[in-house]
Amino acid sequence: MKITSNFDSGNIEFVSIDVKKNAFKLKIRKDTNSDFLQWFHFRLTGAADRRCKLAIINAGKTTYPIGWKNYQACASYDREEWFRVPTTFRNGILTIDFKPSHNSVYFAYFAPYSYERHLDMIHEAQLSPDVSMEVIGKTFLGRDIEMLQIGKPRKNKKVIWVIARQHPGESMAEWFIEGMLSRLLDEDDPVSRRLLKEAVFYVVPNMNIDGSIAGNLRSSASGANLNREWQKPTKKYSPEVYFVRNKMDETGMNLILDVHGDEGLPYNFIAASEGIPGYDEYLATMETRFIGHWMETSPDFQDTHKYPLDHFGEANMTLCTNAMAHRFGCLALTIEMPFKDNADLPDKEYGWSDKRSRLLGASVLNPVLHVIKDLR
Ligand SMILES: [Zn+2]
C-alpha cells in the first residue's frame, strides 16, 4: 500500500504506516511560503478490499479546524465522480475509515479542478463567437493569467466582472465558473441571450493558478493571500491581482462577483460591502434585490446563515469586493459555497459537489438579469 501526492494540486505528507492494521498517519503540508494549511489531495494504491484508516494527525492545527466538524472527505476511483467517505474528527485528528473496492483511489478536501481542465475550459470557451480570450499577465511563477471577454464592449452596455479561486483550495469556485460559462455561452438560453445584449462579461476563472497546482489552500506561490492584496497589489508579490486590477481600471465595472468556498458553514451565501466608506441606499437596495431573487430562483441559495455584517466604515478594504465597491461605486458580491454540504438540501452520498457548484454557477445569471438594468 502506498500514498502519493506528487501531482497537480496534490498535498499530503506520509508520516508512518502500521501494516497489520492498514493504518496510515499523514500530515497536510503548509501552503507555499505561508502558514495556511487545510487542502489535501492524495492517492492510495494497493489497498483494494482492505479496510484502511487514514489519519491526518495535524488536522487540529489547520487554518480552520471548524471545517472538520461534520465533514466527510471526498473520494474518487475514476477522477470524475467524487463521493463522500466516512470521516471523523476527534482529538485534533481527522480519520478517513474506508475500504476501497479498487486498487487506486484518490482522496481530496473537495472535488479538485485540475489545471488541464482549466485550460480545456478556456479553450472550449474561445471557440464561441461571443468570446475573446486574452492573456493579461503572468503569475508569480510565470504562468499565463487568462481572461475571457464575453460579448463585444459597446457604449451603454454594462460591464460585469466575475473572478474565482483567489483562494486556490476553493476548487468549487472554478466548478461554479464552468457552470456559469456553459449557460452564458448557450445560444438557446433566453437569460444568457438577454444578458449578452445588455452587458459585456470579463471572467477570470482562476486567479491563483500557481497556488492551485501547488495544492495550496489560500496562498499564491509568493505566499500572498490574494484576497488581501486589492488595495496595493504589486507586480512582484501579487502579480495576479496587479494585472487583473489594471484590466478592471481599463474596462470599468458595474458589477463584480468574486467566487469562494467557506470551510465552516454548510450553506451557500453572499457577503456584501456594507462596511465600506460611501456605502449607500443604492448598494443596500441592489444587494437585497440580488439576494432575494437568487433565493427565489435557487433553493440551494439562502441568506440566513452567513458572516456577521461589517459595521459602517469598518470593512477590510484589502478584500476584492470591498475595494472594488469603493473604487467603482458598484455592486460587489463575494459568493461563498460550502466544502461540506448545503444543510437545507443535504445529499448524503455526495454532499456539496462539483455538479451542484456548476448548477449554482448557472443559476447566478438569474439574479444578474434581475438587476442588470439598474446597475450603476
Ligand atoms: Zn476564499
Short mmCIF file of C-alpha atoms and ligand atoms in Angstrom, two decimals:
data_model
loop_
_atom_site.label_atom_id
_atom_site.label_comp_id
_atom_site.label_asym_id
_atom_site.label_seq_id
_atom_site.Cartn_x
_atom_site.Cartn_y
_atom_site.Cartn_z
CA MET A 1 0.00 0.00 0.00
CA LYS A 2 1.28 3.44 -0.91
CA ILE A 3 0.29 7.08 -0.52
CA THR A 4 1.42 9.62 -3.12
CA SER A 5 0.66 13.28 -3.77
CA ASN A 6 3.27 14.49 -6.25
CA PHE A 7 0.77 15.52 -8.93
CA ASP A 8 -1.33 18.56 -9.90
CA SER A 9 -2.85 20.03 -6.69
CA GLY A 10 -1.53 17.13 -4.60
CA ASN A 11 -0.96 17.75 -0.90
CA ILE A 12 -0.15 15.26 1.84
CA GLU A 13 2.91 14.09 3.74
CA PHE A 14 3.35 10.46 4.64
CA VAL A 15 4.31 10.01 8.31
CA SER A 16 4.01 6.29 9.04
CA ILE A 17 2.06 3.08 8.44
CA ASP A 18 1.02 0.23 10.72
CA VAL A 19 0.91 -2.56 8.15
CA LYS A 20 -1.02 -5.04 10.34
CA LYS A 21 -3.82 -2.55 10.94
CA ASN A 22 -3.77 -0.87 7.48
CA ALA A 23 -3.46 2.36 9.45
CA PHE A 24 -1.72 5.40 8.00
CA LYS A 25 -0.55 8.54 9.71
CA LEU A 26 -0.50 11.55 7.38
CA LYS A 27 0.03 15.29 7.58
CA ILE A 28 -1.21 18.20 5.48
CA ARG A 29 1.71 20.40 4.44
CA LYS A 30 1.68 24.18 4.66
CA ASP A 31 0.90 26.39 1.66
CA THR A 32 3.91 27.67 -0.30
CA ASN A 33 5.74 30.37 1.68
CA SER A 34 2.93 30.70 4.21
CA ASP A 35 1.43 29.11 7.32
CA PHE A 36 -2.02 28.33 5.91
CA LEU A 37 -2.90 24.65 5.59
CA GLN A 38 -6.12 22.72 5.02
CA TRP A 39 -6.28 21.45 1.42
CA PHE A 40 -5.41 17.81 0.89
CA HIS A 41 -5.40 15.64 -2.22
CA PHE A 42 -3.65 12.30 -2.41
CA ARG A 43 -3.76 8.82 -3.90
CA LEU A 44 -3.86 5.47 -2.13
CA THR A 45 -2.77 2.44 -4.15
CA GLY A 46 -2.65 -1.28 -3.46
CA ALA A 47 -5.47 -1.27 -0.91
CA ALA A 48 -8.39 -2.91 -2.77
CA ASP A 49 -10.80 -4.65 -0.37
CA ARG A 50 -8.76 -3.73 2.68
CA ARG A 51 -10.33 -1.55 5.32
CA CYS A 52 -7.93 1.38 5.80
CA LYS A 53 -7.67 4.09 8.41
CA LEU A 54 -6.12 7.26 7.07
CA ALA A 55 -5.40 9.61 9.97
CA ILE A 56 -4.46 13.21 9.23
CA ILE A 57 -2.73 13.90 12.51
CA ASN A 58 -2.30 17.69 12.17
CA ALA A 59 -5.96 18.40 11.24
CA GLY A 60 -6.48 20.19 14.58
CA LYS A 61 -3.67 22.59 13.68
CA THR A 62 -5.04 23.59 10.29
CA THR A 63 -6.27 27.09 9.43
CA TYR A 64 -9.95 26.27 10.06
CA PRO A 65 -10.37 23.30 12.43
CA ILE A 66 -14.11 24.15 12.41
CA GLY A 67 -14.02 22.90 8.83
CA TRP A 68 -13.70 19.29 10.04
CA LYS A 69 -16.86 19.36 12.16
CA ASN A 70 -19.47 17.23 10.36
CA TYR A 71 -17.14 16.98 7.39
CA GLN A 72 -16.90 13.91 5.14
CA ALA A 73 -13.89 13.61 2.82
CA CYS A 74 -14.27 13.27 -0.97
CA ALA A 75 -13.00 10.19 -2.83
CA SER A 76 -12.91 9.00 -6.42
CA TYR A 77 -11.96 5.89 -8.39
CA ASP A 78 -12.29 7.43 -11.86
CA ARG A 79 -11.32 11.06 -11.03
CA GLU A 80 -14.70 12.17 -12.41
CA GLU A 81 -17.20 11.12 -9.77
CA TRP A 82 -16.33 12.32 -6.25
CA PHE A 83 -18.35 10.70 -3.47
CA ARG A 84 -18.15 11.17 0.30
CA VAL A 85 -16.48 8.63 2.59
CA PRO A 86 -16.86 8.04 6.36
CA THR A 87 -14.74 10.61 8.19
CA THR A 88 -14.43 11.57 11.85
CA PHE A 89 -12.65 14.40 13.67
CA ARG A 90 -11.56 13.58 17.21
CA ASN A 91 -8.77 14.96 19.40
CA GLY A 92 -7.38 17.02 16.54
CA ILE A 93 -7.15 14.03 14.19
CA LEU A 94 -9.20 13.66 11.02
CA THR A 95 -9.66 9.97 10.22
CA ILE A 96 -10.97 8.55 6.97
CA ASP A 97 -12.20 4.99 7.56
CA PHE A 98 -12.74 3.35 4.20
CA LYS A 99 -12.47 0.05 2.35
CA PRO A 100 -11.67 0.83 -1.31
CA SER A 101 -13.08 -1.55 -3.88
CA HIS A 102 -10.31 -0.77 -6.38
CA ASN A 103 -6.55 -0.66 -6.19
CA SER A 104 -6.25 3.07 -6.81
CA VAL A 105 -8.37 5.66 -5.02
CA TYR A 106 -7.98 9.43 -4.75
CA PHE A 107 -8.96 11.46 -1.70
CA ALA A 108 -9.41 15.24 -1.62
CA TYR A 109 -10.80 18.05 0.52
CA PHE A 110 -13.20 18.80 -2.34
CA ALA A 111 -13.50 17.62 -5.97
CA PRO A 112 -10.28 19.01 -7.49
CA TYR A 113 -10.37 21.25 -10.54
CA SER A 114 -7.21 20.44 -12.46
CA TYR A 115 -5.00 22.82 -14.44
CA GLU A 116 -5.67 20.71 -17.56
CA ARG A 117 -9.42 21.10 -17.09
CA HIS A 118 -8.88 24.84 -16.57
CA LEU A 119 -7.07 25.06 -19.92
CA ASP A 120 -9.75 22.92 -21.60
CA MET A 121 -12.47 25.24 -20.30
CA ILE A 122 -10.67 28.36 -21.56
CA HIS A 123 -10.06 26.87 -24.98
CA GLU A 124 -13.53 25.47 -25.41
CA ALA A 125 -14.95 28.86 -24.47
CA GLN A 126 -12.83 30.72 -27.00
CA LEU A 127 -14.47 28.75 -29.84
CA SER A 128 -17.70 30.63 -29.14
CA PRO A 129 -18.21 33.61 -31.47
CA ASP A 130 -19.02 35.74 -28.41
CA VAL A 131 -15.70 35.07 -26.66
CA SER A 132 -12.27 36.52 -26.93
CA MET A 133 -9.51 35.06 -24.73
CA GLU A 134 -6.75 37.33 -23.55
CA VAL A 135 -3.61 36.63 -21.53
CA ILE A 136 -3.44 39.70 -19.30
CA GLY A 137 -0.27 38.96 -17.37
CA LYS A 138 1.88 36.34 -15.72
CA THR A 139 1.64 34.71 -12.32
CA PHE A 140 4.46 34.79 -9.77
CA LEU A 141 5.90 31.64 -11.38
CA GLY A 142 5.42 32.97 -14.92
CA ARG A 143 2.24 31.13 -15.90
CA ASP A 144 -0.33 32.87 -18.12
CA ILE A 145 -3.27 34.60 -16.43
CA GLU A 146 -6.25 34.12 -18.75
CA MET A 147 -9.29 36.36 -19.01
CA LEU A 148 -12.37 35.71 -21.13
CA GLN A 149 -14.20 38.66 -22.63
CA ILE A 150 -17.75 37.61 -23.44
CA GLY A 151 -19.75 39.87 -25.71
CA LYS A 152 -18.49 42.96 -27.51
CA PRO A 153 -17.95 46.12 -25.45
CA ARG A 154 -20.25 48.90 -26.54
CA LYS A 155 -21.29 52.23 -25.13
CA ASN A 156 -24.23 51.86 -22.73
CA LYS A 157 -23.50 48.17 -22.13
CA LYS A 158 -22.96 47.21 -18.51
CA VAL A 159 -19.58 45.77 -17.50
CA ILE A 160 -19.71 42.65 -15.34
CA TRP A 161 -16.63 41.05 -13.81
CA VAL A 162 -16.58 37.51 -12.41
CA ILE A 163 -13.43 36.17 -10.79
CA ALA A 164 -12.81 32.92 -8.93
CA ARG A 165 -10.34 30.93 -6.94
CA GLN A 166 -8.27 33.70 -5.40
CA HIS A 167 -8.02 31.01 -2.73
CA PRO A 168 -6.82 28.02 -4.72
CA GLY A 169 -8.10 25.29 -2.38
CA GLU A 170 -11.66 26.54 -3.01
CA SER A 171 -11.97 24.44 -6.14
CA MET A 172 -15.79 24.69 -6.05
CA ALA A 173 -15.30 28.27 -7.26
CA GLU A 174 -13.94 27.09 -10.60
CA TRP A 175 -16.68 24.46 -10.95
CA PHE A 176 -19.11 27.37 -10.41
CA ILE A 177 -17.44 29.30 -13.26
CA GLU A 178 -17.66 26.26 -15.54
CA GLY A 179 -21.41 26.04 -14.97
CA MET A 180 -21.90 29.78 -15.37
CA LEU A 181 -19.92 29.84 -18.64
CA SER A 182 -21.68 26.88 -20.19
CA ARG A 183 -25.02 28.61 -19.62
CA LEU A 184 -23.81 32.04 -20.68
CA LEU A 185 -22.45 30.59 -23.95
CA ASP A 186 -25.60 28.57 -24.66
CA GLU A 187 -27.16 30.40 -27.60
CA ASP A 188 -30.56 28.86 -26.83
CA ASP A 189 -30.73 30.17 -23.27
CA PRO A 190 -33.02 33.21 -23.14
CA VAL A 191 -31.46 34.63 -19.96
CA SER A 192 -27.99 34.48 -21.49
CA ARG A 193 -29.13 35.98 -24.77
CA ARG A 194 -30.64 38.93 -22.96
CA LEU A 195 -27.62 39.33 -20.69
CA LEU A 196 -25.19 39.47 -23.60
CA LYS A 197 -27.34 42.10 -25.24
CA GLU A 198 -27.15 44.27 -22.14
CA ALA A 199 -23.65 43.56 -20.86
CA VAL A 200 -20.11 42.52 -21.56
CA PHE A 201 -18.60 39.98 -19.16
CA TYR A 202 -14.97 39.72 -18.10
CA VAL A 203 -14.25 36.38 -16.45
CA VAL A 204 -11.06 35.18 -14.75
CA PRO A 205 -11.80 31.51 -13.97
CA ASN A 206 -8.67 31.02 -11.87
CA MET A 207 -6.97 33.95 -10.12
CA ASN A 208 -4.39 31.73 -8.43
CA ILE A 209 -3.05 29.20 -10.88
CA ASP A 210 0.30 28.64 -9.13
CA GLY A 211 -1.39 28.01 -5.78
CA SER A 212 -3.89 25.61 -7.38
CA ILE A 213 -1.18 23.48 -8.95
CA ALA A 214 0.85 23.57 -5.72
CA GLY A 215 -2.07 22.19 -3.68
CA ASN A 216 -2.40 25.32 -1.50
CA LEU A 217 -5.46 26.36 0.48
CA ARG A 218 -5.14 30.14 0.40
CA SER A 219 -1.74 31.31 -0.82
CA SER A 220 -0.14 32.10 -4.13
CA ALA A 221 3.37 30.82 -4.90
CA SER A 222 4.85 34.01 -3.39
CA GLY A 223 2.94 33.31 -0.16
CA ALA A 224 0.39 36.08 -0.80
CA ASN A 225 -3.24 35.78 0.29
CA LEU A 226 -4.54 37.37 -2.90
CA ASN A 227 -7.81 38.44 -1.31
CA ARG A 228 -5.86 40.77 1.00
CA GLU A 229 -3.95 42.46 -1.83
CA TRP A 230 -6.55 44.65 -3.54
CA GLN A 231 -5.53 47.96 -2.07
CA LYS A 232 -1.89 47.91 -3.12
CA PRO A 233 -1.14 44.90 -5.32
CA THR A 234 2.45 44.71 -6.56
CA LYS A 235 3.89 43.17 -9.70
CA LYS A 236 6.48 41.40 -7.58
CA TYR A 237 4.45 39.89 -4.72
CA SER A 238 0.87 39.73 -6.05
CA PRO A 239 1.06 40.00 -9.86
CA GLU A 240 -2.22 38.05 -10.18
CA VAL A 241 -4.15 40.90 -8.52
CA TYR A 242 -1.96 43.62 -10.03
CA PHE A 243 -2.72 42.63 -13.64
CA VAL A 244 -6.40 41.91 -13.10
CA ARG A 245 -6.98 45.19 -11.25
CA ASN A 246 -5.21 47.12 -14.05
CA LYS A 247 -7.55 45.50 -16.53
CA MET A 248 -10.54 46.43 -14.35
CA ASP A 249 -9.37 50.04 -14.37
CA GLU A 250 -9.29 49.86 -18.16
CA THR A 251 -12.79 48.41 -18.58
CA GLY A 252 -14.52 49.92 -15.54
CA MET A 253 -17.24 47.84 -13.88
CA ASN A 254 -20.91 47.95 -12.89
CA LEU A 255 -20.95 44.61 -11.04
CA ILE A 256 -18.38 42.19 -9.70
CA LEU A 257 -18.85 38.67 -8.37
CA ASP A 258 -15.91 37.10 -6.53
CA VAL A 259 -16.43 33.36 -6.04
CA HIS A 260 -15.16 31.44 -2.99
CA GLY A 261 -15.69 28.44 -0.73
CA ASP A 262 -16.17 28.52 3.03
CA GLU A 263 -14.67 25.85 5.29
CA GLY A 264 -17.08 26.21 8.20
CA LEU A 265 -20.64 27.00 7.12
CA PRO A 266 -22.71 24.31 5.37
CA TYR A 267 -24.58 26.84 3.22
CA ASN A 268 -24.34 28.99 0.10
CA PHE A 269 -24.37 32.67 0.93
CA ILE A 270 -23.22 36.14 -0.06
CA ALA A 271 -21.01 38.64 1.72
CA ALA A 272 -21.57 42.23 0.55
CA SER A 273 -19.82 45.54 1.06
CA GLU A 274 -21.93 47.11 3.85
CA GLY A 275 -18.85 48.20 5.81
CA ILE A 276 -17.18 50.39 3.17
CA PRO A 277 -17.00 54.16 3.44
CA GLY A 278 -19.53 55.57 1.00
CA TYR A 279 -21.96 52.66 1.38
CA ASP A 280 -25.35 53.99 0.40
CA GLU A 281 -29.02 53.29 -0.19
CA TYR A 282 -28.34 52.20 -3.77
CA LEU A 283 -25.91 49.44 -2.74
CA ALA A 284 -28.20 48.26 0.08
CA THR A 285 -31.20 48.05 -2.25
CA MET A 286 -29.30 46.29 -5.01
CA GLU A 287 -27.84 43.71 -2.62
CA THR A 288 -31.28 42.95 -1.25
CA ARG A 289 -32.78 42.60 -4.72
CA PHE A 290 -29.96 40.36 -5.96
CA ILE A 291 -30.05 38.10 -2.89
CA GLY A 292 -33.86 37.95 -2.82
CA HIS A 293 -34.13 36.97 -6.46
CA TRP A 294 -31.42 34.30 -6.16
CA MET A 295 -33.24 32.76 -3.19
CA GLU A 296 -36.49 32.69 -5.15
CA THR A 297 -34.89 31.02 -8.16
CA SER A 298 -32.47 28.58 -6.47
CA PRO A 299 -33.34 26.67 -3.28
CA ASP A 300 -29.58 25.97 -2.93
CA PHE A 301 -29.06 29.65 -2.08
CA GLN A 302 -30.05 31.29 1.23
CA ASP A 303 -29.39 34.40 3.31
CA THR A 304 -29.94 33.25 6.90
CA HIS A 305 -26.55 31.70 7.64
CA LYS A 306 -23.66 33.98 6.66
CA TYR A 307 -20.79 36.08 8.01
CA PRO A 308 -21.58 38.71 10.66
CA LEU A 309 -22.20 42.06 8.94
CA ASP A 310 -19.43 44.70 8.98
CA HIS A 311 -20.18 47.96 10.74
CA PHE A 312 -20.26 51.05 8.56
CA GLY A 313 -16.71 52.20 7.81
CA GLU A 314 -15.09 49.11 9.32
CA ALA A 315 -14.76 46.92 6.24
CA ASN A 316 -11.44 45.29 5.44
CA MET A 317 -10.57 47.32 2.36
CA THR A 318 -7.90 44.87 1.17
CA LEU A 319 -10.65 42.41 0.12
CA CYS A 320 -11.55 42.40 -3.54
CA THR A 321 -15.26 43.14 -3.27
CA ASN A 322 -14.89 45.89 -0.65
CA ALA A 323 -12.04 47.51 -2.57
CA MET A 324 -13.90 47.35 -5.90
CA ALA A 325 -17.24 48.51 -4.47
CA HIS A 326 -15.34 51.52 -3.17
CA ARG A 327 -13.25 52.08 -6.30
CA PHE A 328 -16.14 51.86 -8.78
CA GLY A 329 -19.15 52.59 -6.55
CA CYS A 330 -20.67 49.40 -7.88
CA LEU A 331 -22.49 46.34 -6.59
CA ALA A 332 -19.80 43.91 -5.44
CA LEU A 333 -20.60 40.48 -4.01
CA THR A 334 -18.50 37.69 -2.55
CA ILE A 335 -20.17 34.34 -3.21
CA GLU A 336 -19.41 31.54 -0.74
CA MET A 337 -20.13 27.84 -1.24
CA PRO A 338 -19.63 25.07 1.34
CA PHE A 339 -16.96 22.37 1.45
CA LYS A 340 -19.38 20.21 3.43
CA ASP A 341 -22.95 20.27 2.18
CA ASN A 342 -25.93 22.56 1.93
CA ALA A 343 -27.71 21.75 5.20
CA ASP A 344 -31.02 22.99 3.71
CA LEU A 345 -30.87 20.37 0.94
CA PRO A 346 -28.41 17.73 2.13
CA ASP A 347 -27.09 14.92 -0.05
CA LYS A 348 -25.65 12.02 1.94
CA GLU A 349 -23.77 10.45 -0.95
CA TYR A 350 -22.10 13.48 -2.49
CA GLY A 351 -22.52 16.42 -0.09
CA TRP A 352 -21.93 19.75 -1.81
CA SER A 353 -20.33 18.69 -5.07
CA ASP A 354 -18.70 19.75 -8.31
CA LYS A 355 -22.01 19.19 -10.08
CA ARG A 356 -24.00 21.27 -7.61
CA SER A 357 -21.41 24.05 -7.82
CA ARG A 358 -21.81 24.07 -11.61
CA LEU A 359 -25.59 24.31 -11.29
CA LEU A 360 -25.32 27.15 -8.79
CA GLY A 361 -22.95 28.91 -11.21
CA ALA A 362 -25.53 28.61 -13.97
CA SER A 363 -28.27 29.86 -11.63
CA VAL A 364 -26.44 33.09 -10.72
CA LEU A 365 -27.34 34.50 -14.13
CA ASN A 366 -30.97 34.87 -12.99
CA PRO A 367 -30.30 37.49 -10.28
CA VAL A 368 -27.77 39.17 -12.57
CA LEU A 369 -30.51 39.63 -15.17
CA HIS A 370 -32.92 40.72 -12.45
CA VAL A 371 -30.74 43.73 -11.50
CA ILE A 372 -28.96 44.46 -14.77
CA LYS A 373 -30.93 47.48 -15.92
CA ASP A 374 -30.35 49.26 -12.62
CA LEU A 375 -26.61 48.63 -12.29
CA ARG A 376 -24.78 51.92 -12.00
ZN ZN B 1 -11.91 32.26 -0.19
#
